[in-house]
Amino acid sequence: MTTPNTLIFVDLASDDPAAAGKFYNEVFGWRDDDRPHGVFHRMVPGGNFLNSDGSESQIGNLHLGIFDAANARPHPEAAGVEPRTLAVGGRKARIWILVGDGQSHEDILQRAVDRGASILWRNHYWETFNGFNHAFADPWGNEIILWVKAGENPVIPSDYTRE
């Protein structure tokens, strides 16, 4: 019997994985598993995906990896290979974070900015997926989009852009 190909991780590049691990720990409250410290950091959000009744399922939340751009691990060559720098300019992967119930996107944005992030945009409603969106770039240039559930019959503030 075959099984689906399952996404288990998304990695972000950093030129300082230890600082990036600390950043994501302080901004989102995720556990920072440094394995090994400064080389690869696994960010563990904790908890499990929820069932439709609100109880926790047996499926753990996805994890985020942070690797050192100078020597991306794992790799068959111990010294790694080029490129050894962060990508600059142009598009990169975007990481979407669902803001938890009882959490504030404003608080998350402020913690991110206080730790060196820059706001890319905020106050946008995407009708197709019924969510409010806000985005920042972490200190290493990775784009993080916050997703806030709009709920049934959402009231969209007048200052929000829409699509």
Coordinates of C-alpha atoms in Angstrom, one line a residue:
M1 CA 0.0 0.0 0.0
T2 CA 1.4 3.4 -0.9
T3 CA 1.1 6.5 1.3
P4 CA 1.0 10.1 0.3
N5 CA 4.1 12.2 0.1
T6 CA 3.9 14.2 3.2
L7 CA 5.4 17.7 3.8
I8 CA 7.2 17.5 7.1
F9 CA 9.4 20.5 7.2
V10 CA 10.1 23.9 5.7
D11 CA 13.6 25.4 6.2
L12 CA 14.6 29.0 6.3
A13 CA 18.1 30.2 5.6
S14 CA 20.0 32.4 8.1
D15 CA 23.5 33.5 8.5
D16 CA 23.1 33.1 12.2
P17 CA 20.8 30.1 13.0
A18 CA 21.2 30.5 16.8
A19 CA 19.9 34.1 16.6
A20 CA 17.1 33.1 14.2
G21 CA 16.1 30.3 16.6
K22 CA 16.0 32.8 19.5
F23 CA 14.0 35.2 17.3
Y24 CA 11.3 32.7 16.5
N25 CA 11.2 31.5 20.1
E26 CA 10.6 35.0 21.3
V27 CA 8.2 36.1 18.6
F28 CA 6.0 33.0 18.4
G29 CA 6.9 31.1 21.6
W30 CA 8.1 28.1 19.7
R31 CA 10.6 25.7 21.3
D32 CA 14.1 26.1 19.7
D33 CA 15.7 22.7 19.3
D34 CA 19.3 23.5 18.4
R35 CA 20.6 20.3 16.7
P36 CA 23.5 21.1 16.7
H37 CA 23.6 24.7 18.1
G38 CA 24.3 27.3 15.4
V39 CA 24.2 24.7 12.5
F40 CA 20.5 23.7 12.4
H41 CA 17.6 24.8 14.6
R42 CA 14.3 23.0 14.6
M43 CA 11.5 25.3 15.7
V44 CA 8.7 23.2 17.4
P45 CA 5.4 25.1 17.7
G46 CA 3.9 22.5 20.0
G47 CA 0.4 21.1 20.2
N48 CA -1.4 19.1 17.5
F49 CA -3.7 20.1 14.6
L50 CA -7.3 20.3 15.9
N51 CA -10.2 18.1 15.1
S52 CA -13.5 19.8 13.9
D53 CA -14.8 19.6 17.5
G54 CA -11.8 21.6 18.8
S55 CA -10.1 18.7 20.5
E56 CA -6.4 17.9 19.6
S57 CA -5.9 15.3 16.9
Q58 CA -3.0 12.9 16.8
I59 CA -1.3 14.9 14.1
G60 CA 1.5 17.2 15.4
N61 CA 1.9 20.7 14.0
L62 CA 4.5 21.1 11.3
H63 CA 8.0 22.2 12.3
L64 CA 10.2 24.9 10.8
G65 CA 13.9 24.4 10.3
I66 CA 16.5 27.1 10.3
F67 CA 19.8 26.3 8.5
D68 CA 23.1 28.1 8.1
A69 CA 23.4 29.5 4.6
A70 CA 27.2 29.1 4.8
N71 CA 26.9 25.3 5.1
A72 CA 23.4 23.9 4.6
R73 CA 23.0 20.6 6.4
P74 CA 22.4 17.8 5.7
H75 CA 24.6 17.4 2.7
P76 CA 26.9 14.6 1.5
E77 CA 29.8 17.0 1.4
A78 CA 30.9 18.0 5.0
A79 CA 32.2 21.4 3.8
G80 CA 28.9 22.0 2.0
V81 CA 28.6 23.7 -1.4
E82 CA 27.9 27.1 -3.0
P83 CA 26.0 29.3 -2.6
R84 CA 27.0 30.2 0.9
T85 CA 25.1 33.5 1.3
L86 CA 21.5 34.5 1.9
A87 CA 19.4 35.1 -1.2
V88 CA 19.0 38.8 -1.9
G89 CA 16.3 40.5 -4.0
G90 CA 13.6 38.8 -5.9
R91 CA 11.0 36.4 -4.5
K92 CA 11.7 33.7 -1.9
A93 CA 9.5 31.2 -0.2
R94 CA 6.8 32.7 2.0
I95 CA 5.9 31.1 5.3
W96 CA 2.3 31.3 6.4
I97 CA 1.6 31.2 10.2
L98 CA -2.0 30.8 11.5
V99 CA -2.4 33.1 14.5
G100 CA -3.7 31.0 17.3
D101 CA -7.1 31.7 19.0
G102 CA -6.6 34.1 21.8
Q103 CA -3.4 35.5 20.2
S104 CA -3.0 39.0 18.7
H105 CA -1.4 39.6 15.3
E106 CA -0.5 43.1 16.6
D107 CA 1.5 41.6 19.5
I108 CA 3.3 39.2 17.2
L109 CA 4.1 42.0 14.7
Q110 CA 5.4 44.2 17.5
R111 CA 7.6 41.4 19.0
A112 CA 9.0 40.8 15.5
V113 CA 9.8 44.4 14.9
D114 CA 11.3 44.8 18.3
R115 CA 13.7 42.0 17.3
G116 CA 14.8 43.4 14.0
A117 CA 12.0 42.4 11.6
S118 CA 10.4 44.9 9.2
I119 CA 6.7 45.2 8.3
L120 CA 6.0 44.4 4.7
W121 CA 2.3 45.0 4.7
R122 CA -0.7 44.7 7.0
N123 CA -4.5 45.0 7.2
H124 CA -5.5 42.9 4.2
Y125 CA -8.6 40.7 3.8
W126 CA -8.5 37.7 1.3
E127 CA -12.0 36.7 0.6
T128 CA -11.1 33.5 -1.3
F129 CA -9.8 32.0 1.9
N130 CA -11.7 34.2 4.4
G131 CA -8.7 35.5 6.3
F132 CA -7.0 38.7 7.5
N133 CA -3.4 38.9 6.6
H134 CA -0.3 40.8 7.8
A135 CA 3.3 40.3 6.7
F136 CA 6.9 40.9 7.9
A137 CA 10.4 40.1 6.8
D138 CA 12.5 38.5 9.5
P139 CA 16.1 39.9 10.0
W140 CA 17.4 37.4 7.4
G141 CA 14.9 38.5 4.7
N142 CA 12.4 35.6 5.0
E143 CA 8.8 36.6 4.4
I144 CA 6.4 35.6 7.1
I145 CA 2.6 36.1 6.5
L146 CA 0.3 36.0 9.5
W147 CA -3.1 34.5 8.9
V148 CA -6.0 35.4 11.1
K149 CA -9.3 33.5 10.7
A150 CA -12.0 35.9 9.7
G151 CA -14.9 33.6 10.8
E152 CA -18.4 33.4 9.5
N153 CA -19.9 36.7 8.2
P154 CA -16.7 38.6 8.8
V155 CA -16.7 42.4 9.5
I156 CA -13.9 43.8 7.4
P157 CA -12.5 47.1 8.9
S158 CA -12.7 50.0 6.4
D159 CA -9.0 50.5 6.4
Y160 CA -8.3 47.0 5.2
T161 CA -7.4 46.3 1.5
R162 CA -9.4 43.5 0.0
E163 CA -9.2 40.9 -2.8

